[in-house]
Amino acid sequence: MKKFTPSFLMLSLLATTPVMAATTNTPQTTPQSQGYEKEMPAKQFLLEKSAKVALAKVHGAFPETKQFQITHVLAKQENGKQTFSVTLEPKKQKSKAQSTRLFTVTLDGKTGDIEYIGTGQTFTLNQFPTNEKAKKIAVSYLEKLYGAESHNYEAKQFSKLEGLSGKRMAVMFQHKKDRQTMIHVSVYNNGSVNAIQKQTVQIPIQ
């Protein structure tokens, strides 16, 4: 069996390309053979039990988002699984010239489990965090987002990322038993996080 090395391509792309809110208020539905995608009013989304669970986790890990408002929700169902992709923005920007910060969250529509977070933050820092520092920062966020479940993961790989989102260290955590489940966290040297992604990958057996 060959050793499997997870790729950080998806994380780096997601971390540098925030999900943009829709520019139209007209609900749209895209028919799919195995599901659907449709916009959902924020008020309707907030009635979902999974929404309350996920937002409580987000507010705990990122307290500033308590002052954010939901500007876009996309409900998606595929292969029997439902997810919500949510965009939050600050209720008040510091100035008109300031670019809008988009905080994006993707969650499991049934459980409220966090699948992706893009903080919309970028920093022009000169140094990468050390592996140990990046791991410590990442673990603190994972504990707030996943609770006791986070203790089932161990840091397995560190990768330096550099681009429009600045210098950051990507830490890959792998589940101790379910080796196909991983969480990627990209961390800045100042203790901030750029993106968090939980995913299950198919590990080929050869």
C-alpha positions as a LaTeX table, in Angstrom:
\begin{tabular}{lrrr}
\hline
Residue & $x$ (\AA) & $y$ (\AA) & $z$ (\AA) \\
\hline
Met1 & 0.00 & 0.00 & 0.00 \\
Lys2 & 1.42 & 3.36 & $-0.96$ \\
Lys3 & 1.52 & 6.16 & 1.60 \\
Phe4 & $-1.28$ & 8.65 & 1.04 \\
Thr5 & $-0.40$ & 12.34 & 1.26 \\
Pro6 & $-3.44$ & 14.69 & 1.50 \\
Ser7 & $-3.39$ & 17.69 & $-0.79$ \\
Phe8 & $-3.81$ & 21.27 & 0.39 \\
Leu9 & $-4.88$ & 22.53 & $-3.03$ \\
Met10 & $-8.55$ & 22.73 & $-2.11$ \\
Leu11 & $-7.81$ & 24.52 & 1.17 \\
Ser12 & $-5.55$ & 27.11 & $-0.45$ \\
Leu13 & $-8.08$ & 27.82 & $-3.18$ \\
Leu14 & $-10.93$ & 28.19 & $-0.70$ \\
Ala15 & $-8.85$ & 30.35 & 1.61 \\
Thr16 & $-8.01$ & 32.82 & $-1.14$ \\
Thr17 & $-11.38$ & 32.82 & $-2.92$ \\
Pro18 & $-14.25$ & 33.85 & $-0.60$ \\
Val19 & $-17.78$ & 32.88 & $-1.50$ \\
Met20 & $-19.51$ & 35.99 & $-2.77$ \\
Ala21 & $-23.04$ & 36.86 & $-1.80$ \\
Ala22 & $-25.66$ & 36.81 & $-4.54$ \\
Thr23 & $-26.52$ & 40.12 & $-6.16$ \\
Thr24 & $-30.16$ & 39.28 & $-6.72$ \\
Asn25 & $-32.96$ & 38.85 & $-4.21$ \\
Thr26 & $-34.99$ & 36.63 & $-6.51$ \\
Pro27 & $-34.94$ & 32.98 & $-5.30$ \\
Gln28 & $-33.47$ & 30.66 & $-7.89$ \\
Thr29 & $-33.55$ & 26.89 & $-8.04$ \\
Thr30 & $-31.23$ & 24.79 & $-10.13$ \\
Pro31 & $-32.73$ & 21.35 & $-10.88$ \\
Gln32 & $-30.27$ & 18.52 & $-10.44$ \\
Ser33 & $-30.60$ & 14.80 & $-11.04$ \\
Gln34 & $-29.81$ & 14.00 & $-7.40$ \\
Gly35 & $-30.84$ & 17.13 & $-5.54$ \\
Tyr36 & $-31.18$ & 20.89 & $-5.71$ \\
Glu37 & $-29.67$ & 24.27 & $-4.93$ \\
Lys38 & $-31.85$ & 27.17 & $-3.87$ \\
Glu39 & $-31.57$ & 30.45 & $-2.05$ \\
Met40 & $-33.23$ & 30.63 & 1.34 \\
Pro41 & $-34.35$ & 33.71 & 3.32 \\
Ala42 & $-32.25$ & 34.29 & 6.44 \\
Lys43 & $-35.34$ & 34.22 & 8.67 \\
Gln44 & $-36.26$ & 30.78 & 7.38 \\
Phe45 & $-32.71$ & 29.51 & 7.84 \\
Leu46 & $-32.63$ & 30.69 & 11.46 \\
Leu47 & $-35.64$ & 28.47 & 12.21 \\
Glu48 & $-33.55$ & 25.41 & 11.39 \\
Lys49 & $-32.21$ & 23.55 & 14.44 \\
Ser50 & $-28.91$ & 22.96 & 12.64 \\
Ala51 & $-28.56$ & 26.72 & 12.07 \\
Lys52 & $-28.83$ & 27.46 & 15.77 \\
Val53 & $-26.28$ & 24.75 & 16.59 \\
Ala54 & $-23.77$ & 25.95 & 13.98 \\
Leu55 & $-24.10$ & 29.66 & 14.73 \\
Ala56 & $-23.58$ & 29.04 & 18.45 \\
Lys57 & $-20.27$ & 27.31 & 17.59 \\
Val58 & $-19.24$ & 30.10 & 15.21 \\
His59 & $-20.05$ & 32.82 & 17.74 \\
Gly60 & $-18.06$ & 30.95 & 20.37 \\
Ala61 & $-14.97$ & 30.62 & 18.18 \\
Phe62 & $-15.28$ & 34.03 & 16.49 \\
Pro63 & $-17.01$ & 36.43 & 18.95 \\
Glu64 & $-16.95$ & 39.31 & 16.45 \\
Thr65 & $-19.50$ & 37.47 & 14.30 \\
Lys66 & $-22.15$ & 38.18 & 16.95 \\
Gln67 & $-22.26$ & 41.65 & 15.36 \\
Phe68 & $-22.55$ & 40.24 & 11.84 \\
Gln69 & $-25.73$ & 39.78 & 9.84 \\
Ile70 & $-26.67$ & 36.98 & 7.46 \\
Thr71 & $-26.77$ & 38.34 & 3.91 \\
His72 & $-27.09$ & 35.15 & 1.88 \\
Val73 & $-28.05$ & 31.51 & 2.40 \\
Leu74 & $-27.82$ & 28.75 & $-0.18$ \\
Ala75 & $-29.52$ & 25.45 & 0.63 \\
Lys76 & $-28.19$ & 22.44 & $-1.24$ \\
Gln77 & $-29.18$ & 18.80 & $-1.31$ \\
Glu78 & $-27.05$ & 16.20 & $-3.04$ \\
Asn79 & $-26.95$ & 12.43 & $-2.68$ \\
Gly80 & $-29.43$ & 12.62 & 0.17 \\
Lys81 & $-27.39$ & 15.12 & 2.19 \\
Gln82 & $-28.41$ & 18.71 & 2.84 \\
Thr83 & $-25.99$ & 21.57 & 3.49 \\
Phe84 & $-26.35$ & 25.29 & 4.03 \\
Ser85 & $-23.76$ & 27.78 & 2.76 \\
Val86 & $-24.10$ & 31.02 & 4.68 \\
Thr87 & $-22.52$ & 34.44 & 4.16 \\
Leu88 & $-22.25$ & 36.89 & 7.05 \\
Glu89 & $-21.15$ & 40.52 & 6.92 \\
Pro90 & $-20.53$ & 43.18 & 9.59 \\
Lys91 & $-23.66$ & 45.21 & 10.26 \\
Lys92 & $-21.60$ & 48.41 & 10.10 \\
Gln93 & $-18.35$ & 48.97 & 8.23 \\
Lys94 & $-15.78$ & 51.34 & 9.74 \\
Ser95 & $-15.81$ & 53.50 & 6.63 \\
Lys96 & $-17.34$ & 53.56 & 3.17 \\
Ala97 & $-13.90$ & 53.02 & 1.67 \\
Gln98 & $-13.38$ & 49.84 & 3.69 \\
Ser99 & $-13.88$ & 46.65 & 1.72 \\
Thr100 & $-16.66$ & 44.41 & 2.95 \\
Arg101 & $-15.50$ & 41.42 & 4.98 \\
Leu102 & $-17.34$ & 38.25 & 4.01 \\
Phe103 & $-17.42$ & 35.50 & 6.63 \\
Thr104 & $-18.61$ & 32.25 & 5.05 \\
Val105 & $-19.82$ & 29.06 & 6.71 \\
Thr106 & $-20.92$ & 25.71 & 5.29 \\
Leu107 & $-22.74$ & 23.39 & 7.66 \\
Asp108 & $-24.46$ & 20.03 & 7.67 \\
Gly109 & $-28.17$ & 20.73 & 7.31 \\
Lys110 & $-29.15$ & 17.93 & 9.70 \\
Thr111 & $-26.56$ & 18.10 & 12.49 \\
Gly112 & $-25.16$ & 21.63 & 12.27 \\
Asp113 & $-21.64$ & 20.21 & 12.00 \\
Ile114 & $-19.22$ & 22.80 & 10.57 \\
Glu115 & $-17.78$ & 21.72 & 7.21 \\
Tyr116 & $-16.09$ & 24.95 & 6.15 \\
Ile117 & $-15.31$ & 28.41 & 7.50 \\
Gly118 & $-13.72$ & 31.26 & 5.58 \\
Thr119 & $-13.04$ & 34.18 & 7.90 \\
Gly120 & $-12.48$ & 36.76 & 5.16 \\
Gln121 & $-9.37$ & 37.97 & 6.97 \\
Thr122 & $-5.99$ & 38.57 & 5.33 \\
Phe123 & $-2.77$ & 39.84 & 6.89 \\
Thr124 & 0.49 & 40.95 & 5.31 \\
Leu125 & 2.78 & 39.35 & 7.86 \\
Asn126 & 6.48 & 38.75 & 7.25 \\
Gln127 & 6.76 & 35.47 & 9.11 \\
Phe128 & 5.09 & 32.08 & 9.09 \\
Pro129 & 4.08 & 30.66 & 12.46 \\
Thr130 & 6.17 & 27.74 & 13.67 \\
Asn131 & 4.61 & 24.28 & 13.47 \\
Glu132 & 4.10 & 24.18 & 17.22 \\
Lys133 & 2.51 & 27.63 & 17.35 \\
Ala134 & 0.25 & 26.89 & 14.37 \\
Lys135 & $-0.86$ & 23.62 & 15.97 \\
Lys136 & $-1.65$ & 25.32 & 19.28 \\
Ile137 & $-3.72$ & 28.03 & 17.59 \\
Ala138 & $-5.56$ & 25.52 & 15.38 \\
Val139 & $-6.38$ & 23.23 & 18.31 \\
Ser140 & $-7.92$ & 26.13 & 20.26 \\
Tyr141 & $-10.32$ & 26.83 & 17.38 \\
Leu142 & $-11.15$ & 23.16 & 16.82 \\
Glu143 & $-12.06$ & 22.71 & 20.48 \\
Lys144 & $-14.54$ & 25.58 & 20.23 \\
Leu145 & $-16.05$ & 24.35 & 16.97 \\
Tyr146 & $-16.08$ & 20.58 & 17.53 \\
Gly147 & $-15.85$ & 20.19 & 21.31 \\
Ala148 & $-14.73$ & 16.79 & 22.60 \\
Glu149 & $-14.74$ & 15.41 & 19.05 \\
Ser150 & $-11.65$ & 17.52 & 18.30 \\
His151 & $-9.63$ & 15.31 & 20.65 \\
Asn152 & $-10.07$ & 12.45 & 18.17 \\
Tyr153 & $-7.84$ & 14.27 & 15.68 \\
Glu154 & $-4.05$ & 14.57 & 15.57 \\
Ala155 & $-1.85$ & 16.96 & 13.60 \\
Lys156 & $-0.24$ & 15.03 & 10.76 \\
Gln157 & 1.08 & 17.58 & 8.27 \\
Phe158 & 2.20 & 21.22 & 8.08 \\
Ser159 & 2.38 & 23.23 & 4.85 \\
Lys160 & 3.39 & 26.84 & 4.25 \\
Leu161 & 0.91 & 28.82 & 2.16 \\
Glu162 & 1.64 & 32.19 & 0.60 \\
Gly163 & $-0.44$ & 34.31 & $-1.78$ \\
Leu164 & $-3.13$ & 36.99 & $-1.77$ \\
Ser165 & $-4.20$ & 35.86 & 1.70 \\
Gly166 & $-0.68$ & 36.36 & 3.07 \\
Lys167 & 1.77 & 34.00 & 4.76 \\
Arg168 & 0.11 & 31.28 & 6.82 \\
Met169 & 0.65 & 27.73 & 7.97 \\
Ala170 & $-1.84$ & 25.03 & 6.97 \\
Val171 & $-2.20$ & 22.27 & 9.55 \\
Met172 & $-3.83$ & 18.99 & 8.55 \\
Phe173 & $-5.49$ & 17.03 & 11.35 \\
Gln174 & $-6.45$ & 13.42 & 10.70 \\
His175 & $-9.00$ & 11.39 & 12.67 \\
Lys176 & $-7.21$ & 8.79 & 14.78 \\
Lys177 & $-9.58$ & 5.97 & 13.76 \\
Asp178 & $-11.40$ & 7.16 & 10.66 \\
Arg179 & $-8.31$ & 7.98 & 8.60 \\
Gln180 & $-10.43$ & 9.34 & 5.72 \\
Thr181 & $-11.76$ & 12.24 & 7.79 \\
Met182 & $-9.53$ & 15.31 & 8.03 \\
Ile183 & $-9.68$ & 18.92 & 9.16 \\
His184 & $-7.48$ & 21.57 & 7.55 \\
Val185 & $-6.77$ & 24.84 & 9.36 \\
Ser186 & $-4.72$ & 27.72 & 7.91 \\
Val187 & $-3.21$ & 29.92 & 10.62 \\
Tyr188 & $-1.49$ & 33.32 & 10.69 \\
Asn189 & 1.45 & 34.17 & 12.93 \\
Asn190 & $-0.72$ & 36.69 & 14.82 \\
Gly191 & $-3.07$ & 33.93 & 16.03 \\
Ser192 & $-5.83$ & 34.52 & 13.48 \\
Val193 & $-7.32$ & 31.88 & 11.21 \\
Asn194 & $-7.93$ & 32.24 & 7.48 \\
Ala195 & $-9.92$ & 29.06 & 6.79 \\
Ile196 & $-11.07$ & 25.80 & 8.34 \\
Gln197 & $-12.26$ & 22.84 & 6.29 \\
Lys198 & $-13.50$ & 19.42 & 7.38 \\
Gln199 & $-13.68$ & 16.78 & 4.69 \\
Thr200 & $-13.80$ & 13.06 & 4.06 \\
Val201 & $-11.58$ & 11.80 & 1.27 \\
Gln202 & $-11.37$ & 8.44 & $-0.45$ \\
Ile203 & $-7.99$ & 6.85 & 0.20 \\
Pro204 & $-7.13$ & 4.51 & $-2.67$ \\
Ile205 & $-6.10$ & 0.97 & $-1.77$ \\
Gln206 & $-3.30$ & $-0.32$ & $-3.97$ \\
\hline
\end{tabular}
